[in-house]
Short mmCIF file of C-alpha atoms in Angstrom, two decimals:
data_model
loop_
_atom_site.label_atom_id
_atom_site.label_comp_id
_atom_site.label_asym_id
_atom_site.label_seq_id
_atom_site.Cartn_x
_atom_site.Cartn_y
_atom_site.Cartn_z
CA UNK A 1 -61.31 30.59 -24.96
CA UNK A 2 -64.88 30.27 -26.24
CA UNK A 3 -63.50 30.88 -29.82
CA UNK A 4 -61.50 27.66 -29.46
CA UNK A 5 -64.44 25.56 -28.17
CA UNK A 6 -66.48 26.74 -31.09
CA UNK A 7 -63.42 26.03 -33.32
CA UNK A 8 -62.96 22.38 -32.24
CA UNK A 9 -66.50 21.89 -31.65
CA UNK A 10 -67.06 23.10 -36.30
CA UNK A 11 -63.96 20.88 -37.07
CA UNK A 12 -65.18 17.81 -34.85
CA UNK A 13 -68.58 18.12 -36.50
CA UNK A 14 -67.16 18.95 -39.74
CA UNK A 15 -65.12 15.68 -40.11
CA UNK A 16 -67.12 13.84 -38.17
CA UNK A 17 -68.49 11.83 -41.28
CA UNK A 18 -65.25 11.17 -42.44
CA UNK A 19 -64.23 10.03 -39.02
CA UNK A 20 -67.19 7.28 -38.98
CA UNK A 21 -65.51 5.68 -41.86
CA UNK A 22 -62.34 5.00 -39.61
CA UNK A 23 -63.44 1.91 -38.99
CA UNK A 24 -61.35 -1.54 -38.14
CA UNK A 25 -62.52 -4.75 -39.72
CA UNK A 26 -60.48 -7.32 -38.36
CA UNK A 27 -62.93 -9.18 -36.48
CA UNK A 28 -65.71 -8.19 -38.72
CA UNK A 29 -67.00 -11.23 -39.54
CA UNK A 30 -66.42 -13.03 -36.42
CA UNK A 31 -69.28 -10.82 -34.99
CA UNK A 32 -71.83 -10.46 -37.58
CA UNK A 33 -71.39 -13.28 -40.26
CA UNK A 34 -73.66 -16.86 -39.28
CA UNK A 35 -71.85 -19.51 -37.99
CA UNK A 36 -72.27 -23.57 -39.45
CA UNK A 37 -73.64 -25.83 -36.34
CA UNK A 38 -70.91 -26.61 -33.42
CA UNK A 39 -69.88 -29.51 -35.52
CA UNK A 40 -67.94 -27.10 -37.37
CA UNK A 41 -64.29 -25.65 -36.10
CA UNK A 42 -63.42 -22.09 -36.60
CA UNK A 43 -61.02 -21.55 -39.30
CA UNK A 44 -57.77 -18.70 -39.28
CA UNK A 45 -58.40 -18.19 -42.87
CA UNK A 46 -61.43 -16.42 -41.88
CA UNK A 47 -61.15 -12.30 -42.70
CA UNK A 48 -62.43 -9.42 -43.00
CA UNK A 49 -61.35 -6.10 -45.18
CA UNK A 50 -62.88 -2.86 -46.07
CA UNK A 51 -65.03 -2.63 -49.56
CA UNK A 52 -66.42 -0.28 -51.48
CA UNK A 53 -69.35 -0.47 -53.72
CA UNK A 54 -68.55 -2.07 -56.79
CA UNK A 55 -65.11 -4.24 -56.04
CA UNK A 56 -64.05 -7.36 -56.15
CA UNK A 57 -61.46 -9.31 -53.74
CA UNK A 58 -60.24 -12.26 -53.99
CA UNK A 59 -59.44 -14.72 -50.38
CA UNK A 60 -56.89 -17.11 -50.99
CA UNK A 61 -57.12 -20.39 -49.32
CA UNK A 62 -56.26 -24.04 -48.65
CA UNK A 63 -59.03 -26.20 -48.37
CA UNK A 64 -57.93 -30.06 -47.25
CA UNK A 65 -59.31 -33.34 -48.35
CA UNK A 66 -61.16 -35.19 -46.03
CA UNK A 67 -62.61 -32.55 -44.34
CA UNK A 68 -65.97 -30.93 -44.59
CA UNK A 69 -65.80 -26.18 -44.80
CA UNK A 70 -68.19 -23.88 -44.53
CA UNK A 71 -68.14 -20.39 -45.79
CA UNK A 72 -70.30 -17.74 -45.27
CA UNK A 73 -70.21 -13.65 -46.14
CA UNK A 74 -71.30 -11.08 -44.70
CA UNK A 75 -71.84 -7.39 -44.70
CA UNK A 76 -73.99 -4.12 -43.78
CA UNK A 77 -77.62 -4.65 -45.33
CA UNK A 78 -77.15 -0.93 -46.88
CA UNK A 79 -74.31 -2.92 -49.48
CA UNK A 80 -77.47 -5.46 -50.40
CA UNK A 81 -76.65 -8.66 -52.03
CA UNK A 82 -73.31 -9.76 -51.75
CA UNK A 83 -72.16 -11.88 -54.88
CA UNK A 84 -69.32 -14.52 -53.84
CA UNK A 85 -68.18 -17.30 -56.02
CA UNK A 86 -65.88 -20.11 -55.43
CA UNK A 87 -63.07 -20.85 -57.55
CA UNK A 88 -60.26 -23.05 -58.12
CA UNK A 89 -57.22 -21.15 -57.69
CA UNK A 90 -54.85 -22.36 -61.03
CA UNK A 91 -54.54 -21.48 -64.72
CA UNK A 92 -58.36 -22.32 -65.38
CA UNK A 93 -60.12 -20.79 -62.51
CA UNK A 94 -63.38 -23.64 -63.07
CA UNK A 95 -65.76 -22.16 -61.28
CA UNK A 96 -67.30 -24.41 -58.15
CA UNK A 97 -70.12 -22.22 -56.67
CA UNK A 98 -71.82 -19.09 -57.38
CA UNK A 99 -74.18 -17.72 -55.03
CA UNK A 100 -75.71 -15.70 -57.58
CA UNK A 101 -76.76 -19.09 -59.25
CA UNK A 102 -78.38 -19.80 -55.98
CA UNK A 103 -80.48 -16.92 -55.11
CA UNK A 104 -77.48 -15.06 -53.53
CA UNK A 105 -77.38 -17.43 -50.40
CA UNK A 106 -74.70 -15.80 -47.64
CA UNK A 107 -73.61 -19.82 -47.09
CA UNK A 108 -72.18 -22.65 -48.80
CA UNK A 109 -71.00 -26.07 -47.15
CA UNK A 110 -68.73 -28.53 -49.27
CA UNK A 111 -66.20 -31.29 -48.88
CA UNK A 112 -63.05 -32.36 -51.35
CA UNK A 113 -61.95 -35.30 -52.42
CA UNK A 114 -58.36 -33.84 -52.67
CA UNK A 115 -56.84 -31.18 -51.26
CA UNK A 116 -56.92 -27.80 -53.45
CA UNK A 117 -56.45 -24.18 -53.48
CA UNK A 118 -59.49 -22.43 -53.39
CA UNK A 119 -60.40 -18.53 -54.32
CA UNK A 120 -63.14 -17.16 -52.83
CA UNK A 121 -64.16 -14.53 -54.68
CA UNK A 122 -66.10 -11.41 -52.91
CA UNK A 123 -67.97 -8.77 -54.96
CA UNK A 124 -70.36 -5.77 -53.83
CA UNK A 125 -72.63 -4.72 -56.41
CA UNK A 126 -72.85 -1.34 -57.90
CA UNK A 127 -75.74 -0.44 -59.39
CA UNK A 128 -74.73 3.53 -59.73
CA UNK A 129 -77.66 4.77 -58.15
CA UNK A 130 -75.38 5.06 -54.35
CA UNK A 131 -72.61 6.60 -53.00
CA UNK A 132 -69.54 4.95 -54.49
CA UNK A 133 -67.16 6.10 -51.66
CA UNK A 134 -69.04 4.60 -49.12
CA UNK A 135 -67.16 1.62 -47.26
CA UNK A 136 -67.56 -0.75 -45.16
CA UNK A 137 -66.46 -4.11 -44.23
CA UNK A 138 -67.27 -7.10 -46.16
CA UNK A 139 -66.61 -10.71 -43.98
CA UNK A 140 -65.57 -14.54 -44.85
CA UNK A 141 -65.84 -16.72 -42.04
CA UNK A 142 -64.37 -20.01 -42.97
CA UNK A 143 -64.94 -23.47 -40.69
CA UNK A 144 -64.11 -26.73 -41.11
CA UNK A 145 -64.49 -30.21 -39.76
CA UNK A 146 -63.85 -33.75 -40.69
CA UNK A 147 -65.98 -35.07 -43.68
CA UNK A 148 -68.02 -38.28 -42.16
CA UNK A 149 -67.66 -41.30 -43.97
CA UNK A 150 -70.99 -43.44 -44.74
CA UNK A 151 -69.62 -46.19 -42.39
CA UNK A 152 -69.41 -43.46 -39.61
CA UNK A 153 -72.90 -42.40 -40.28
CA UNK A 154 -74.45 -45.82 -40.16
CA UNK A 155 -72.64 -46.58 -36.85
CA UNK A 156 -74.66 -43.55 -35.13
CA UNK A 157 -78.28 -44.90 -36.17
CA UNK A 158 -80.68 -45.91 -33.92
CA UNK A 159 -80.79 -45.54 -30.36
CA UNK B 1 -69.78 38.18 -29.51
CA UNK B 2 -72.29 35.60 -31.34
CA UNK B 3 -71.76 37.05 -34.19
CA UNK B 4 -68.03 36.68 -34.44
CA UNK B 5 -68.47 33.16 -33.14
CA UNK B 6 -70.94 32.75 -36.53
CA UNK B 7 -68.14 34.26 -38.55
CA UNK B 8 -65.99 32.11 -37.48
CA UNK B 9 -67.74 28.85 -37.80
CA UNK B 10 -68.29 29.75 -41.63
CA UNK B 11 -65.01 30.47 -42.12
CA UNK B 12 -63.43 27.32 -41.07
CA UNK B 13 -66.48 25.41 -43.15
CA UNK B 14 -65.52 27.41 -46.09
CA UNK B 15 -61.76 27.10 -45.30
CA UNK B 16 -62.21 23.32 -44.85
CA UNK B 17 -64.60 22.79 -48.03
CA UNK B 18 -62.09 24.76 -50.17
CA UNK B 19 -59.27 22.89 -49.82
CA UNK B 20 -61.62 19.70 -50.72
CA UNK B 21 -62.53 21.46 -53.71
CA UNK B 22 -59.53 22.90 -54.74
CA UNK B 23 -57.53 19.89 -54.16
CA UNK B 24 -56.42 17.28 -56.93
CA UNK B 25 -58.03 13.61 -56.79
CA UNK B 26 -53.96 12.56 -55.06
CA UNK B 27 -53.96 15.23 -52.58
CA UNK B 28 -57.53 14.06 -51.11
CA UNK B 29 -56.58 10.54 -51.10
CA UNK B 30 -53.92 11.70 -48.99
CA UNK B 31 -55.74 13.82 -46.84
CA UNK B 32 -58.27 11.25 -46.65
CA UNK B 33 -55.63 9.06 -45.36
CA UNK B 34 -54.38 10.98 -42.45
CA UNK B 35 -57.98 11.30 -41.32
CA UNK B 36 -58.47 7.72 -41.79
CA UNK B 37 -54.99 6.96 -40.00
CA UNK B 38 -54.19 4.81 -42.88
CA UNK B 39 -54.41 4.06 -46.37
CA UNK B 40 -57.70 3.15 -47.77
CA UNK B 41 -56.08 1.82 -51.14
CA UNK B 42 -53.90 -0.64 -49.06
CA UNK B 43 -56.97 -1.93 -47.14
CA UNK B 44 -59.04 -2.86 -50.06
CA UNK B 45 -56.31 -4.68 -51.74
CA UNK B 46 -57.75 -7.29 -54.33
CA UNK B 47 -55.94 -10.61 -53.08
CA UNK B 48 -55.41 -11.60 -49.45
CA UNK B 49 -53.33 -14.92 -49.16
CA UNK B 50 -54.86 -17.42 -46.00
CA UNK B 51 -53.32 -20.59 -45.02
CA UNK B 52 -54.36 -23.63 -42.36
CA UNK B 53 -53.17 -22.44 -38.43
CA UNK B 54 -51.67 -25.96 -37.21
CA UNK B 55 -54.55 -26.96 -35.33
CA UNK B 56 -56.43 -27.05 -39.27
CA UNK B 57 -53.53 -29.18 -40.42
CA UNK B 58 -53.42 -31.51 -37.51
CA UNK B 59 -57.50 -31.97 -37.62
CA UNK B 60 -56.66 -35.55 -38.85
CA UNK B 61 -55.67 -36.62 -35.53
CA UNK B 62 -57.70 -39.00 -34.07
CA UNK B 63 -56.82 -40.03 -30.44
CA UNK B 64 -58.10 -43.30 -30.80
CA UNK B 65 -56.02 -44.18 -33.44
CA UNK B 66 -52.76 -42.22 -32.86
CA UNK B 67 -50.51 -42.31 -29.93
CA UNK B 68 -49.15 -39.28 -28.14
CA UNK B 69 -45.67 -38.94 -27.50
CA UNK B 70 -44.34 -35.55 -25.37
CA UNK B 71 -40.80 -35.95 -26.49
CA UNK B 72 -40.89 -34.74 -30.08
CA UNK B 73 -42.68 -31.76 -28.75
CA UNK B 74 -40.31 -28.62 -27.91
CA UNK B 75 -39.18 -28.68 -24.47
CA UNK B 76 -40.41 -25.96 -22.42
CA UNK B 77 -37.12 -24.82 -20.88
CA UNK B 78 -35.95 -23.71 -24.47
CA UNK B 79 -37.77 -20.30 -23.95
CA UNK B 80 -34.81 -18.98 -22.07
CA UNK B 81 -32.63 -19.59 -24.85
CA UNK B 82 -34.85 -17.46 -27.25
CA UNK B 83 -33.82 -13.95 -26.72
CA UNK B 84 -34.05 -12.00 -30.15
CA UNK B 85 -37.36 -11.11 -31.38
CA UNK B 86 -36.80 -13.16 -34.61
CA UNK B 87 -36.05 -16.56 -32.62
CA UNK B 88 -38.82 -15.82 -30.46
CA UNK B 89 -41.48 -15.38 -32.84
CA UNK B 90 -40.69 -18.38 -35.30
CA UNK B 91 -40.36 -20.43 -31.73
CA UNK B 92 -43.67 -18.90 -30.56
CA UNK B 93 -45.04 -21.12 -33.56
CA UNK B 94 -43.18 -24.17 -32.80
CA UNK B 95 -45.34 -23.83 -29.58
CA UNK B 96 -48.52 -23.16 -30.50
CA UNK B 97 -48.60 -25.97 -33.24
CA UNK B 98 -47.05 -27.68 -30.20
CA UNK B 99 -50.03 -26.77 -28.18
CA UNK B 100 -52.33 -27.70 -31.28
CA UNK B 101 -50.82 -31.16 -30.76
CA UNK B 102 -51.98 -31.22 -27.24
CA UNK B 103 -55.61 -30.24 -27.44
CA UNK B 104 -56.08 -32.82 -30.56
CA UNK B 105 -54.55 -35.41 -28.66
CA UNK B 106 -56.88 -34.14 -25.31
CA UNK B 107 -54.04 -33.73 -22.99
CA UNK B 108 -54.86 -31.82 -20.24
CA UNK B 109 -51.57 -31.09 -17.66
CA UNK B 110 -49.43 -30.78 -20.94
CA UNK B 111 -52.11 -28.23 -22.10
CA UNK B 112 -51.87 -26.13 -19.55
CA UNK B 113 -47.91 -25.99 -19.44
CA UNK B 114 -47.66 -24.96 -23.18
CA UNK B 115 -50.55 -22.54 -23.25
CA UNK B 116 -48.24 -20.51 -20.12
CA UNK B 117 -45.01 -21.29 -22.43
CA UNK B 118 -46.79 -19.62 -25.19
CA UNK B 119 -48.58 -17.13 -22.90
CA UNK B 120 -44.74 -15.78 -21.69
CA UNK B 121 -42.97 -15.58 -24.97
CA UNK B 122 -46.14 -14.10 -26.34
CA UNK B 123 -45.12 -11.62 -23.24
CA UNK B 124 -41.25 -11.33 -24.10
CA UNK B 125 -42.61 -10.37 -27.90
CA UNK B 126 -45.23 -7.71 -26.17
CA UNK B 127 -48.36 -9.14 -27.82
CA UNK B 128 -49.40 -10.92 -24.65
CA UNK B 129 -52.34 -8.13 -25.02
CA UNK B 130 -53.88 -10.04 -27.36
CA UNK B 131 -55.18 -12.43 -24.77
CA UNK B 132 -58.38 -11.95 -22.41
CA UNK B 133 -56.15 -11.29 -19.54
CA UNK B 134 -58.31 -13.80 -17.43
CA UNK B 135 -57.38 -16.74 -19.86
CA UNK B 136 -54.46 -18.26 -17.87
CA UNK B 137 -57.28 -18.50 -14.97
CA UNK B 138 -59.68 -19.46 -17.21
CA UNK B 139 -57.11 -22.27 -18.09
CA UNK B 140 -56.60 -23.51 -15.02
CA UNK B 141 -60.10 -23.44 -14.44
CA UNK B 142 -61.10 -25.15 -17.08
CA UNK B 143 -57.95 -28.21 -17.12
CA UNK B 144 -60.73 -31.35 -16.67
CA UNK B 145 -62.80 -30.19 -19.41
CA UNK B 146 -61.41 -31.04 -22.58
CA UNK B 147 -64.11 -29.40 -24.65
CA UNK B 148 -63.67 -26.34 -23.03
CA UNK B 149 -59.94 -26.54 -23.50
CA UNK B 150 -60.31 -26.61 -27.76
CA UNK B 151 -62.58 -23.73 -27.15
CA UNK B 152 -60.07 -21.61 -24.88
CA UNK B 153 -56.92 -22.43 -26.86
CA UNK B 154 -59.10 -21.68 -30.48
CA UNK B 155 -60.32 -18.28 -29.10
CA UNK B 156 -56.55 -17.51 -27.77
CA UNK B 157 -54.72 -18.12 -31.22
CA UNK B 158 -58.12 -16.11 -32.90
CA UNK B 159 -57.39 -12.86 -30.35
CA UNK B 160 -53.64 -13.30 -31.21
CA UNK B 161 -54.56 -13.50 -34.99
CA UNK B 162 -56.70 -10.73 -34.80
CA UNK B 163 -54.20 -8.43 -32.16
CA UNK B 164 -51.48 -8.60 -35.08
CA UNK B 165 -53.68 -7.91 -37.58
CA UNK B 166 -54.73 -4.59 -35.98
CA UNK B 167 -52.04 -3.35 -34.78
CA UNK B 168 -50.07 -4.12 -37.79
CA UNK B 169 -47.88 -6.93 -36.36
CA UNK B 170 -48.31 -9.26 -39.02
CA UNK B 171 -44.76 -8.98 -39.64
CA UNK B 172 -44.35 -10.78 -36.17
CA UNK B 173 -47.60 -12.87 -37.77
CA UNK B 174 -45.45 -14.16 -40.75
CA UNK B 175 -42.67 -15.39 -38.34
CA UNK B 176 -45.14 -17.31 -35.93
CA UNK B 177 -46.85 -19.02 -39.12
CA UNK B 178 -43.78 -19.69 -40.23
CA UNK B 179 -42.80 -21.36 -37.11
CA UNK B 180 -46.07 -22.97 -36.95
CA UNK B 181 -45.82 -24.77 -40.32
CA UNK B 182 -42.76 -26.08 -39.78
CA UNK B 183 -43.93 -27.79 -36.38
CA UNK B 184 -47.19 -28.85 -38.38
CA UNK B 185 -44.93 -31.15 -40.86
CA UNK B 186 -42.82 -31.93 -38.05
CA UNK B 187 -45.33 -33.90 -35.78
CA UNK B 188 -46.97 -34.85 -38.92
CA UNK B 189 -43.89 -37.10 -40.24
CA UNK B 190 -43.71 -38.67 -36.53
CA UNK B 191 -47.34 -39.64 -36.63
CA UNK B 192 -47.21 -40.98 -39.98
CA UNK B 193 -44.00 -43.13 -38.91
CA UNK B 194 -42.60 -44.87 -42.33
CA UNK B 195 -43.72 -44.34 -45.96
CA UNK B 196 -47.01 -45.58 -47.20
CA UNK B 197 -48.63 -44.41 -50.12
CA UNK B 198 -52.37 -44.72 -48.83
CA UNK B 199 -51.90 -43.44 -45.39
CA UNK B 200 -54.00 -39.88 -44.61
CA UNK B 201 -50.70 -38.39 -42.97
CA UNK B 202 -48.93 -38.43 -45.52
CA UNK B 203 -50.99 -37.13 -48.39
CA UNK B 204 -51.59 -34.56 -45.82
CA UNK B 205 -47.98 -33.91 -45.71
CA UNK B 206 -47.68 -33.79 -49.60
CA UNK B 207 -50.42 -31.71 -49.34
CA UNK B 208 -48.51 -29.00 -47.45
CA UNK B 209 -46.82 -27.87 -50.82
CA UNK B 210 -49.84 -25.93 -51.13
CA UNK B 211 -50.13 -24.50 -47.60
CA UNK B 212 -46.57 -23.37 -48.28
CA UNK B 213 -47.27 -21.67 -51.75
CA UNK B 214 -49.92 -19.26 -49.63
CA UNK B 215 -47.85 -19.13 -46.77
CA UNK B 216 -44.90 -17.38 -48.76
CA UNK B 217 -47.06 -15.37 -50.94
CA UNK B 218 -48.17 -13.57 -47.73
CA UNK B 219 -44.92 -13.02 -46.04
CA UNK B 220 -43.50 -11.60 -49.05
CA UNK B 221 -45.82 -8.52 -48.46
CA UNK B 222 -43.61 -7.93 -45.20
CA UNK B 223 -40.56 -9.59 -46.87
CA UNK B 224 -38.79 -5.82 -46.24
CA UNK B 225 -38.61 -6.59 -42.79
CA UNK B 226 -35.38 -8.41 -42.60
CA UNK B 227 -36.43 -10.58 -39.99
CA UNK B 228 -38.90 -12.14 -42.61
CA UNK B 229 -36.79 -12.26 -45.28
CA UNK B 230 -34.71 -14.33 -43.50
CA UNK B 231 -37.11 -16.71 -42.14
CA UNK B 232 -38.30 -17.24 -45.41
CA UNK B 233 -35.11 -18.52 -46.67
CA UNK B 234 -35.47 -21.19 -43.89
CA UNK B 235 -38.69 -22.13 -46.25
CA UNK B 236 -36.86 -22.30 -49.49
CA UNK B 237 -35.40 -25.74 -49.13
CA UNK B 238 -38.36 -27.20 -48.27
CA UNK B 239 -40.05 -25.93 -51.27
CA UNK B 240 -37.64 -26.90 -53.91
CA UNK B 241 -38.44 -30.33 -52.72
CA UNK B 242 -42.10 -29.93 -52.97
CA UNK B 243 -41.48 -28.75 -56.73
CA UNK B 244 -40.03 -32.17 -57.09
CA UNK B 245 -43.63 -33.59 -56.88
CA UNK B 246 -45.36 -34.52 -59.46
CA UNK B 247 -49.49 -34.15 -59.55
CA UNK B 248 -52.07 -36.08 -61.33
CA UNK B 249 -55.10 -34.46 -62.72
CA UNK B 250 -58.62 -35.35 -63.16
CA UNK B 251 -61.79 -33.07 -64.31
CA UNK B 252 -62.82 -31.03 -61.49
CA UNK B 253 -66.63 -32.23 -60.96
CA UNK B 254 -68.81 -30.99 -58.62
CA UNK B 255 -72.03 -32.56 -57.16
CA UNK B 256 -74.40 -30.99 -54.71
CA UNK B 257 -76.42 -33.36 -52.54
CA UNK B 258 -79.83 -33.28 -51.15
CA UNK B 259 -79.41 -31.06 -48.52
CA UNK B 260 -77.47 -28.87 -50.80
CA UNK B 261 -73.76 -29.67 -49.90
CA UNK B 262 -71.24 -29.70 -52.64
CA UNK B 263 -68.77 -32.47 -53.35
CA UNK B 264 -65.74 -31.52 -55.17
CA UNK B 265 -64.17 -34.49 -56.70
CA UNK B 266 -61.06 -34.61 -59.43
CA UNK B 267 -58.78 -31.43 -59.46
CA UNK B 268 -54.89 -31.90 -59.04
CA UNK B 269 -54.11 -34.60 -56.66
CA UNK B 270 -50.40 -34.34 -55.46
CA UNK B 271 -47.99 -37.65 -55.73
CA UNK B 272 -45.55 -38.53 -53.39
CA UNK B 273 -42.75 -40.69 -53.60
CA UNK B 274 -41.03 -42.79 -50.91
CA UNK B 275 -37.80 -41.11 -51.81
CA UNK B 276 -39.30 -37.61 -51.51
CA UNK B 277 -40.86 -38.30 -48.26
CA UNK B 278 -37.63 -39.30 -46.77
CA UNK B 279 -35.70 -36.22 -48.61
CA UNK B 280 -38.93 -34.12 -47.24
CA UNK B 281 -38.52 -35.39 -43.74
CA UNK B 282 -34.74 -34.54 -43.69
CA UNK B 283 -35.11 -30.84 -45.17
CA UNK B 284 -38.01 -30.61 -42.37
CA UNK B 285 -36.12 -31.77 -39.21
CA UNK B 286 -32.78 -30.02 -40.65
CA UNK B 287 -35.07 -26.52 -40.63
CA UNK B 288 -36.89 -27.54 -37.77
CA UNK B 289 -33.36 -27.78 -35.80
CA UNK B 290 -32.42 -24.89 -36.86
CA UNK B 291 -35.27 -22.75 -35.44
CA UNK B 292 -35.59 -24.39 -32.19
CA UNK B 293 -31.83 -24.82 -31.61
CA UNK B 294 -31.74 -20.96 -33.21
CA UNK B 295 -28.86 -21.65 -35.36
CA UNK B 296 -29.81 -19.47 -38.36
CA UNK B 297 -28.73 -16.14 -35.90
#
């Protein structure tokens, strides 16, 4: 009997690390990635997936004219600075924002003039000093609201 | 006694180690995945398709300016009709896009009424789970705030998103989008009323064709499920008229203000004709019918 409690208690231990790495991200970035102000709607494109050091996913989206999004990354500290660019999703892939451009800011807010598939590029850097097999989640949140127009601005000066 | 125990112990650490070592790059992968409980490789795919929920499409709704009209929304009594899982799942997004409708439009009896329609045939499809299971109260609770209404139906379809994501359900996710982007176009073609080039409805509606590219590049990944496949076909019809458009394009330019927010001007704008609209409209009620009336069984 005490055999068996030592046996379970060497294989918990044992695969215990391996066991950590069972993690879920589905709601990753709903918990740790900053939000725009509460003029800003949460958007279902949002997501989160597992990473590992060194690759690159790409989030497929819709992004609507007339309306202002927001889109933020985020991940654990230990995968540092998270590159993410925005492009547009056809033959040319221009590229619309790069965050390593901008000192590797987690947040970008932008409105279109037309509506446009977007990419939104995600990448963790490798330098090939750390564990490559270590993952963990990587977030996008995405928000949106409608793009004021001057006019609508000027009407809310003043008292 | 100790000793043996010590024995032991290294034994099942060398046992364990050994097969790690011994093992070829495939066969750890795979016993990697059954410790995980799934497969790594599938989870860190390299493209994830996303597309606008209704309540994203609809954002253009303004209250003040559009009217609301209960009788193009799905009737409530329909649920009983809906008794496979297919027909309930692609109806499930007729109602939430229904219920999208609502909240834009600030309605708050109707609210209520098609957040417990959705709430029950979320409940005949077993995902009812998904929501806090004091958000019917917190409904009821909360039926003369309107703000608090947005919030409570946004965090409802994000636990729903999120419950069929985990517990791999997005087959039953595809169906409900599916649903859900049909209704979208649906209440978007009676709020836009008759053709007019310059009017934000309908652009919006041309602009679906690209909602609709994303939205069947992620049910294909569950396109085995026959279910799927066969709600996709509903989709097909609608497409080849959005292939009919033509698009104008202009250089992409992009201008970052002051505070630091980007404007993206140029890119492909998508043209609509008065004959597409009306050939669009037709395909759209046709497929609509056909889910809600679940004549594709």
């Amino acid at each position: 009997m005490k055999n068996t409690l030592y046996l379970i208690l060497y294989t918990t231990l044992l695969l215990s690390p391996f066991v950590s790495f069972s993690q879920d991200c589905t709601d990753y970035h709903q918990y740790h990635c900053m939000y725009a102000d509460y003029s800003f709607y949460y958007s279902r494109q949002s997501k989160s997936a597992l990473f590992k050091r060194g690759q690159t996913s790409e989030l497929k989206i819709v992004a609507y004219s007339g309306e202002d999004y927001y889109i933020a990354v985020c991940a654990h500290r230990k995968f540092g600075d998270i590159h993410f660019r925005i492009l547009e999703d056809n033959a040319n892939r221009n590229v619309i924002y790069d965050n390593a451009d901008d000192e590797y800011n987690e947040s970008i807010i932008f409105s279109n003039e037309i509506t446009r598939n977007l990419i939104v590029e995600v990448t963790v850097p490798d330098d090939g000093t750390k564990d490559t097999n270590d993952r963990r989640c990587v977030g996008v949140v995405i928000q949106f609201r409608k793009t004021e127009t001057i006019e609508e601005n000027r009407g809310k000066l003043g008292f | 006694m100790m000793i043996k125990n010590i024995i032991l112990g290294v034994f099942v650490l060398l046992f364990v180690f050994g097969c790690r070592n011994n093992s070829s790059e495939k066969k750890e992968k795979n016993i990697k995945d059954e410790i995980y409980g799934f497969d790594q490789m599938e989870e860190m795919k390299n493209v994830y398709y996303r597309f606008p929920s209704p309540d994203e499409m609809l954002n253009f709704i303004d209250k003040k300016e559009l009217q609301f009209d209960d009788v193009i929304l799905l009737p409530t009594e329909n649920t009983k009709g809906y008794i496979d899982s297919k027909s309930q799942a692609l109806n499930l997004g007729i109602y939430i896009a229904d219920l999208a409708y609502i909240t834009l439009f600030q309605r708050q009896k109707e609210a209520l009424t098609y957040f417990t329609v959705v709430y029950s045939l979320s409940d005949k499809l077993r995902i009812a789970s998904a929501y806090d299971p004091h958000m019917l109260k917190r409904f009821e609770d909360n039926i003369k705030n309107i703000d608090s209404l947005k919030v409570l139906t946004d965090e409802a379809m994000t636990y729903l998103t999120d419950y069929l994501v985990e517990n791999e359900k997005e087959k039953t996710f595809a169906l409900i989008s599916i649903g859900g982007f049909v209704e979208s176009m649906y209440l978007a073609f009676h709020l836009a009323d008759g053709f007019n080039e310059d009017n934000i409805i309908i652009q919006r509606i041309s602009d679906q064709k690209l909602v609709l590219e994303n939205l069947i590049h992620y049910s294909l990944d569950y396109s085995d499920d026959k279910n799927v496949s066969d709600a996709l076909k509903l989709l097909y019809p609608i497409r080849t008229v959005f292939n009919e458009f033509l698009t104008v394009t202009q250089e992409t330019i992009v201008e970052k203000t002051e505070d630091g927010k980007l404007i993206i001007k140029g890119g492909e704008k998508i043209i609509i004709t008065e004959e597409q609209f009306n050939k669009l409209k037709e395909i759209t009620f046709k497929t609509r019918k056909s889910i809600t009336e679940n004549l594709e069984n």
